[in-house]
XYZ file of C-alpha atoms in Angstrom:
411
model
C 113.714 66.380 -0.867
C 115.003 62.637 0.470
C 114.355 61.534 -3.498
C 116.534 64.434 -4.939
C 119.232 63.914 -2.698
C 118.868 60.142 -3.511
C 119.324 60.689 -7.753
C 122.063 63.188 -6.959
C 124.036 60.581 -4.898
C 123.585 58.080 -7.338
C 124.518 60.284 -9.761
C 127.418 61.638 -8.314
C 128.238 57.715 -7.798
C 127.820 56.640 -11.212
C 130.082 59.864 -12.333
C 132.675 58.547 -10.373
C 132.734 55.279 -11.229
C 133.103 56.752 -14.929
C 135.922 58.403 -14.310
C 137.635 56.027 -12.010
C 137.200 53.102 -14.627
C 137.884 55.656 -17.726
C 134.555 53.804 -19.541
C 134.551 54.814 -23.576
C 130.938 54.651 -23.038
C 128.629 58.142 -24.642
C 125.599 59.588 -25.223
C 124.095 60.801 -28.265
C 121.141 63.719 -28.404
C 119.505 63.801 -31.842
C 117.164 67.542 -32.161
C 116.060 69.021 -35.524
C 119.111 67.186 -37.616
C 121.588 68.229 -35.476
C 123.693 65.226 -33.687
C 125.588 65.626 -30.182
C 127.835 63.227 -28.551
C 129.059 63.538 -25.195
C 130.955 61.508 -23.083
C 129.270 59.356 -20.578
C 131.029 60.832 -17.676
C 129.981 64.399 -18.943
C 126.676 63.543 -19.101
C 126.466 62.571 -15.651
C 128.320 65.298 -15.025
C 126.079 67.598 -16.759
C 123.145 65.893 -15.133
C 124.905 66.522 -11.554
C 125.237 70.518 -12.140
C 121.419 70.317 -13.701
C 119.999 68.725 -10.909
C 121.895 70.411 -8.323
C 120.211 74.057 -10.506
C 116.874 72.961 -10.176
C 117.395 72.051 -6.261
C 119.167 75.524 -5.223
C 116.328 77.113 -7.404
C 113.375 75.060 -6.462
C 114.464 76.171 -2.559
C 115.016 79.805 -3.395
C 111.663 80.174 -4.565
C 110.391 78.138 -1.079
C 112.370 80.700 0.936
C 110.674 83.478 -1.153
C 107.788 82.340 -1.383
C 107.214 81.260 2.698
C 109.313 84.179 4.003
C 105.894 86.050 4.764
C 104.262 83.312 6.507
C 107.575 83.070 8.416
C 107.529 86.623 9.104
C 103.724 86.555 10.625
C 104.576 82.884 12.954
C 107.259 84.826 14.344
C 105.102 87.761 15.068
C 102.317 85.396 16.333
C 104.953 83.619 18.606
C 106.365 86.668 19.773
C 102.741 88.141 20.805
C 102.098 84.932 22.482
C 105.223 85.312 24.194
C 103.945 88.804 25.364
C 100.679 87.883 26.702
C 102.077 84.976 28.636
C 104.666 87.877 30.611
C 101.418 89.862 31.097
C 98.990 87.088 32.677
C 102.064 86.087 34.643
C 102.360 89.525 35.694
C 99.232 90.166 36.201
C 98.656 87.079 38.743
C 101.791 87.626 40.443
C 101.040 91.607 41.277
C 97.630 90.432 42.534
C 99.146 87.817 44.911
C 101.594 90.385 46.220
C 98.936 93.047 46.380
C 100.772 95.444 44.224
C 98.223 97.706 43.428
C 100.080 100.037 41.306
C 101.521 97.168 38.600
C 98.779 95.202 38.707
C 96.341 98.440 37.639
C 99.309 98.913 34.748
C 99.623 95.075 33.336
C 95.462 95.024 33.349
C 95.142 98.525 31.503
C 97.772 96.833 29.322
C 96.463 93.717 28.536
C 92.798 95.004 27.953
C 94.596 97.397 25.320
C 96.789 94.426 22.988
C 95.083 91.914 24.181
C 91.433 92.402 24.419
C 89.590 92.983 21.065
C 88.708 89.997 18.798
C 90.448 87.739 21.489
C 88.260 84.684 21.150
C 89.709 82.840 24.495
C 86.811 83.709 26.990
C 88.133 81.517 29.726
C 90.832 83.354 29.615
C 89.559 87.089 29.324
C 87.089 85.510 32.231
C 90.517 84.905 34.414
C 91.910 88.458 33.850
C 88.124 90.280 34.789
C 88.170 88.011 38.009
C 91.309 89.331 39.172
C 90.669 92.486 38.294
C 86.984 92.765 39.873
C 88.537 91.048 43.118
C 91.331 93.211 43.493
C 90.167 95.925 42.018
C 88.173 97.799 44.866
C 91.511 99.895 45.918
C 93.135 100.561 42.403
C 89.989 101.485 40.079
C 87.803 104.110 40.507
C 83.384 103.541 39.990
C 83.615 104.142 36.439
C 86.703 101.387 35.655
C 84.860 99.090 38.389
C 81.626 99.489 36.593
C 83.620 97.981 33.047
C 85.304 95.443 34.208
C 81.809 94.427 35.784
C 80.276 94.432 32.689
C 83.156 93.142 30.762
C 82.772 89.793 32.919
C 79.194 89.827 32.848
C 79.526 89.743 29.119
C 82.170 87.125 28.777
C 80.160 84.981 31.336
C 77.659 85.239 28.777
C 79.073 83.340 25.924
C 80.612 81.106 27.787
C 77.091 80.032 28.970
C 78.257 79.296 32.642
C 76.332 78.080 35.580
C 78.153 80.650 38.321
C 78.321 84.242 37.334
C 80.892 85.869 39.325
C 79.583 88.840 37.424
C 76.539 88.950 38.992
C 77.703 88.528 42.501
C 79.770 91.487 41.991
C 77.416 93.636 40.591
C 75.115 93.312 43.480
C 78.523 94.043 45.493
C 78.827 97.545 43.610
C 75.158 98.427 44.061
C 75.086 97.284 47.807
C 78.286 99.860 48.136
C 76.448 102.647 45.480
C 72.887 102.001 48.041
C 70.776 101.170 45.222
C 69.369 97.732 46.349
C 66.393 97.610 43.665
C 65.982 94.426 42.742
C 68.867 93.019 44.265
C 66.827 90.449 46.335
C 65.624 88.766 43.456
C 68.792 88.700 41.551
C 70.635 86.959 44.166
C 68.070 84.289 45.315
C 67.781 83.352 41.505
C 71.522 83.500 41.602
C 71.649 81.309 44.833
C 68.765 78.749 43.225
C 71.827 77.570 40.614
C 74.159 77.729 43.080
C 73.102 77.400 46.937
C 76.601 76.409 48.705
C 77.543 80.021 47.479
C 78.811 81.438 50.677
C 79.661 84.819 48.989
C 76.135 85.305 47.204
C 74.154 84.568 50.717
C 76.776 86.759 52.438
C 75.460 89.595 50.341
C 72.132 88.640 50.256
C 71.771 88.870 53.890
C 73.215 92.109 53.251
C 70.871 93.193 51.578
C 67.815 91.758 53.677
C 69.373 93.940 56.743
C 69.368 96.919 54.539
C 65.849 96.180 54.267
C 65.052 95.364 57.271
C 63.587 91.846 56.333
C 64.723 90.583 60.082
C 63.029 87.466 59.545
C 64.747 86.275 56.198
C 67.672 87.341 57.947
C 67.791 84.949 60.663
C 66.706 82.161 57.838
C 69.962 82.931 55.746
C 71.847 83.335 58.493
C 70.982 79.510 59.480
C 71.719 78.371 55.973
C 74.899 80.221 55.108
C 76.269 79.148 59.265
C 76.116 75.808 57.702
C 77.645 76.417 54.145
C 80.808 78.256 54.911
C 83.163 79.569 57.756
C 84.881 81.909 55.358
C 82.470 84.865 55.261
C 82.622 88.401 55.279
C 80.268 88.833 58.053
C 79.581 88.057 61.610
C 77.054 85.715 61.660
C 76.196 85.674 65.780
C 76.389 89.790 65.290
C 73.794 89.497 62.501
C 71.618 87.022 64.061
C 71.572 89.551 67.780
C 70.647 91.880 65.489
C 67.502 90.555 63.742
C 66.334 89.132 66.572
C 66.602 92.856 68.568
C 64.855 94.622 65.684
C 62.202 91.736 65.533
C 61.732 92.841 69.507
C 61.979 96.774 68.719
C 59.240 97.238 66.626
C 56.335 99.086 67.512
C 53.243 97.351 69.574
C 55.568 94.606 70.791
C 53.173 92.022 73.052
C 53.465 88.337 74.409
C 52.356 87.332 70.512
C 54.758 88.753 68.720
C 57.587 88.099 71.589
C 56.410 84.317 71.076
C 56.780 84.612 66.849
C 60.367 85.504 67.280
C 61.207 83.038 69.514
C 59.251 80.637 67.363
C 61.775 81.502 64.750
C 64.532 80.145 66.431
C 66.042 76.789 66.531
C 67.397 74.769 69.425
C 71.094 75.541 68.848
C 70.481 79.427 68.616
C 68.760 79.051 72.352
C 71.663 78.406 73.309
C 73.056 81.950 72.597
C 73.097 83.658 76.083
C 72.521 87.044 74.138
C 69.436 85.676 72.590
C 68.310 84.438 75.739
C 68.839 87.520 77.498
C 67.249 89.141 74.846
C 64.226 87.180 74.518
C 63.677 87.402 78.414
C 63.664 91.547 78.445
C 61.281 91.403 76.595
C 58.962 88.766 78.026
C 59.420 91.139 81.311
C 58.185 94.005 79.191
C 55.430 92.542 78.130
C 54.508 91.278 81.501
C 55.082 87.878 81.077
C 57.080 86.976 83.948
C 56.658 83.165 84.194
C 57.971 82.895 81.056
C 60.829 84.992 80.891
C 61.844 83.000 83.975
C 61.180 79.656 82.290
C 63.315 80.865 79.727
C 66.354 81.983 81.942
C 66.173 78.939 83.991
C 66.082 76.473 80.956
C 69.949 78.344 79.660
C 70.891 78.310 83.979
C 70.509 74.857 84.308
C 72.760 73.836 81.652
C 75.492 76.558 81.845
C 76.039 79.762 84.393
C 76.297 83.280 83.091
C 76.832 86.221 85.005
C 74.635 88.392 83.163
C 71.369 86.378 83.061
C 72.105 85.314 86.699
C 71.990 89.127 87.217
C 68.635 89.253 85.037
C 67.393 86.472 87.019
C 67.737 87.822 90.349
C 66.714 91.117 89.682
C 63.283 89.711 88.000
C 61.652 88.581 91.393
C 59.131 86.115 89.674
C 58.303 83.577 92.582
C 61.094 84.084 94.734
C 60.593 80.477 96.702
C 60.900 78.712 93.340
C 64.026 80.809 92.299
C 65.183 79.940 96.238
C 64.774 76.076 95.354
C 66.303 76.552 92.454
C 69.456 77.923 93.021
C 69.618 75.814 95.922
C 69.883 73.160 93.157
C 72.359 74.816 91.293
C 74.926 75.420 94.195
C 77.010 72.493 93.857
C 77.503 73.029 89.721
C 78.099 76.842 89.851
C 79.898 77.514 93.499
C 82.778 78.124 91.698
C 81.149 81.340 90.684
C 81.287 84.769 92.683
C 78.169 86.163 90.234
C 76.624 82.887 91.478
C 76.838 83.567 94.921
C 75.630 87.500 94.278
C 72.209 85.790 92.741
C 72.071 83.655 95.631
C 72.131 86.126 98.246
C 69.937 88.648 96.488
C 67.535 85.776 95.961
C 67.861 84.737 100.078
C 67.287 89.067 100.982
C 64.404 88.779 98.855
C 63.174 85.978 101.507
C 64.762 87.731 104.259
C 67.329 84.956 104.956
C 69.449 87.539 106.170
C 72.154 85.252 107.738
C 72.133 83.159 104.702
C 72.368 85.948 102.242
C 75.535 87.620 103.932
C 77.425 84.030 104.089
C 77.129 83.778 100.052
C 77.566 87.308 99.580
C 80.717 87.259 101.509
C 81.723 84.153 99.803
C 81.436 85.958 96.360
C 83.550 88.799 97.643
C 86.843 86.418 98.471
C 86.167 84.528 95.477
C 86.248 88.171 93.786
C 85.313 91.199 94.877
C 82.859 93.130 93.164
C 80.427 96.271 92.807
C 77.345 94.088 93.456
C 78.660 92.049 95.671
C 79.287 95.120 98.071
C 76.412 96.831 97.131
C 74.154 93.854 97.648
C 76.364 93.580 101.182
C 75.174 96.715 102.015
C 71.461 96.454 101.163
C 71.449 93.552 104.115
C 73.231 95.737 106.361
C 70.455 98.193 105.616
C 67.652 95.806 106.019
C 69.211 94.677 109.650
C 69.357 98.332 110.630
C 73.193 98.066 110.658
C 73.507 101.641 108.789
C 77.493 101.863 110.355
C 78.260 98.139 108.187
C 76.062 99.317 105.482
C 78.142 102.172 105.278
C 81.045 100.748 105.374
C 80.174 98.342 102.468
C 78.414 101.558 100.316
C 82.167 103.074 100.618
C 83.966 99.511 99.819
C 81.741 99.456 96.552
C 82.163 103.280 95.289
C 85.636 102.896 95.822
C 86.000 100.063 93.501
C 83.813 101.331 91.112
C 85.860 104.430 90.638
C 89.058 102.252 90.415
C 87.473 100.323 87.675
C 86.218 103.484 85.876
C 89.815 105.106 86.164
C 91.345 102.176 84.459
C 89.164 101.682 81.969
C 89.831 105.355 81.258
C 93.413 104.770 81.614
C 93.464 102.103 78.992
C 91.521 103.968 76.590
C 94.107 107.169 76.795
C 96.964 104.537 76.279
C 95.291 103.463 73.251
């Protein structure tokens, strides 16, 4: 192109120069006998209008012949245009949580955009936003595809985390069929173990199954993975550890394997406490269910296993001399003083059990503080106090009961 326009301009040059300096010059064209003689400056000019010919022509057949190529680049563009709208679409409907456009631009994009599409990553994009907001706008059958769709793009793209497989054992943990779904997920979790979201569902599935122990294990792991889970993990871990303690022919041996089970931190738990100590009572082992409740007592007060405690009645003197230890760290506590003064009626320190059951009363008063008042009065043969104290308590359990109730109607 640059060397046409070049012999053209110095063309049109040398033309010009012709006919400004009126040369006498010519040029002669011998062909089969026959002479011709033409003027310099109409050769050049002839040359001009030839050249110029074979340029308009040599471009007219370019246009003609590239005009379908242009045809399909601007068909190409324009569908790359479209599919850019529709991803964009797509992501923003699923970060505004429109259900009903983001159902339409998927359906859409799996329809133009799907078959013979050799971009995986990106088909692998579209499935994950589909399978993760998809729970609310597809039905089983649509749920099921997309599933499979990802599990099949995940394929050839030969990746390390399959998202397809985590939600697959999400659709059969909703559908109940749980088959299998153990060993899928701890080979999944073998690749990938800081997977909060494949424990999550394997625990799931180990409390479907009632694998209590396993349970507690995960429940260790994935507390240390991940705070951004799906499930409560102290709910979970009460849970295992109750079942563990519900089955049938519960004795001191198996009591001992659950708590064997647990680690430091988790005896910490006042709910696994409390529920280790039942059932060390149940079992008859006393000493140790006390053992256990004073170990949590002396580090931190709770009203409920300061109630357990009390009633228990293991060896009153060493509970005495115990809480006699604890009075300075936990006077603070009306549920404090109520153990105290049940321990001290136990002893019949009758004088000593009224002063820190009254002291638990204006601190706060309470049911069992006033019932507890009114077992001493009983014990003293003071029916007249006792009375008064049975009434005191009644009353305030009915108050308590009617706003409960109250509450409940409101909401």
């Amino acid at each position: 192109m640059s060397s046409l326009v070049s012999i053209i301009l110095i063309l049109a040059i040398a033309v010009g120069l012709a006919l400004t300096l009126g040369s006498g010059g010519s040029v002669t064209f011998f062909w089969q006998g026959y002479r011709a003689d033409l003027a310099l400056a109409t050769f050049f000019i002839l040359m001009l209008l030839f050249l110029f010919l074979v340029f308009t022509i040599t471009r007219l057949f370019s246009v003609i012949y590239g005009f379908p190529g242009r045809l399909l680049s601007l068909r190409n563009n324009k569908l790359i245009k479209k599919k850019q709208d529709l991803l964009h679409e797509i992501i923003i409907s699923a970060l505004l949580q429109d259900a009903f456009k983001l159902k339409s631009a998927l359906k859409r994009y799996r329809r133009n955009f799907w078959e013979g599409k050799k971009n995986s990553i990106e088909k692998r994009i579209v499935c994950l936003v589909a399978i993760s907001s998809g729970e609310g706008i597809f039905d089983l059958v649509e749920a099921r595809d997309w599933i499979d769709e990802l599990k099949a793009v995940e394929s050839e793209l030969d990746v390390r985390y399959r998202r397809g497989e985590l939600a697959e054992a999400e659709f059969a943990i909703r559908e109940g069929k749980l088959q299998g779904l153990t060993k899928l997920l701890l080979d999944f979790l073998s690749d990938n173990p800081k997977s909060g979201f494949g424990r999550t569902l394997l625990v799931k599935v180990l409390l479907s199954e009632g694998r209590w122990e396993e349970v507690i294990q995960q429940v260790r792991t994935l507390s240390k993975v991940t705070k951004n889970i799906s499930i409560d993990l102290k709910s979970t871990l009460y849970t295992s550890v109750e079942n563990l303690l519900l089955e049938e022919g519960l004795n001191s041996i198996k009591v001992n394997r659950a708590a064997g089970l647990l680690k430091k931190e988790e005896f910490s738990d006042r709910r696994v406490v409390g529920l280790l100590a039942q059932s060390y009572f149940s079992v008859g082992e006393r000493e140790q269910a006390t053992n256990l409740l004073e170990s949590y007592l002396n580090k931190k007060w709770d009203a409920k296993l300061g109630r357990v405690y009390w009633n228990s009645q293991n060896n009153t003197k060493l509970q005495l001399r115990m809480v006699s230890k604890w009075e300075k760290k936990y006077g603070e506590f009306d549920s404090f003083h109520i153990c105290f003064g049940n321990i001290c009626i136990s002893e019949k320190l009758w004088g000593k059990a009224k002063e820190h059951l009254f002291e638990a009363v204006r601190i706060r008063p309470s049911v069992d503080a006033f019932a507890s008042l009114a077992r001493v009065y009983e014990l003293t043969n003071e029916p007249e106090e006792a009375n008064k104290f049975w009434k005191k308590a009644a009353k305030l359990f009915s108050d308590q009961h009617n706003h409960v109730e109250l509450k409940k109607s409101t909401h």
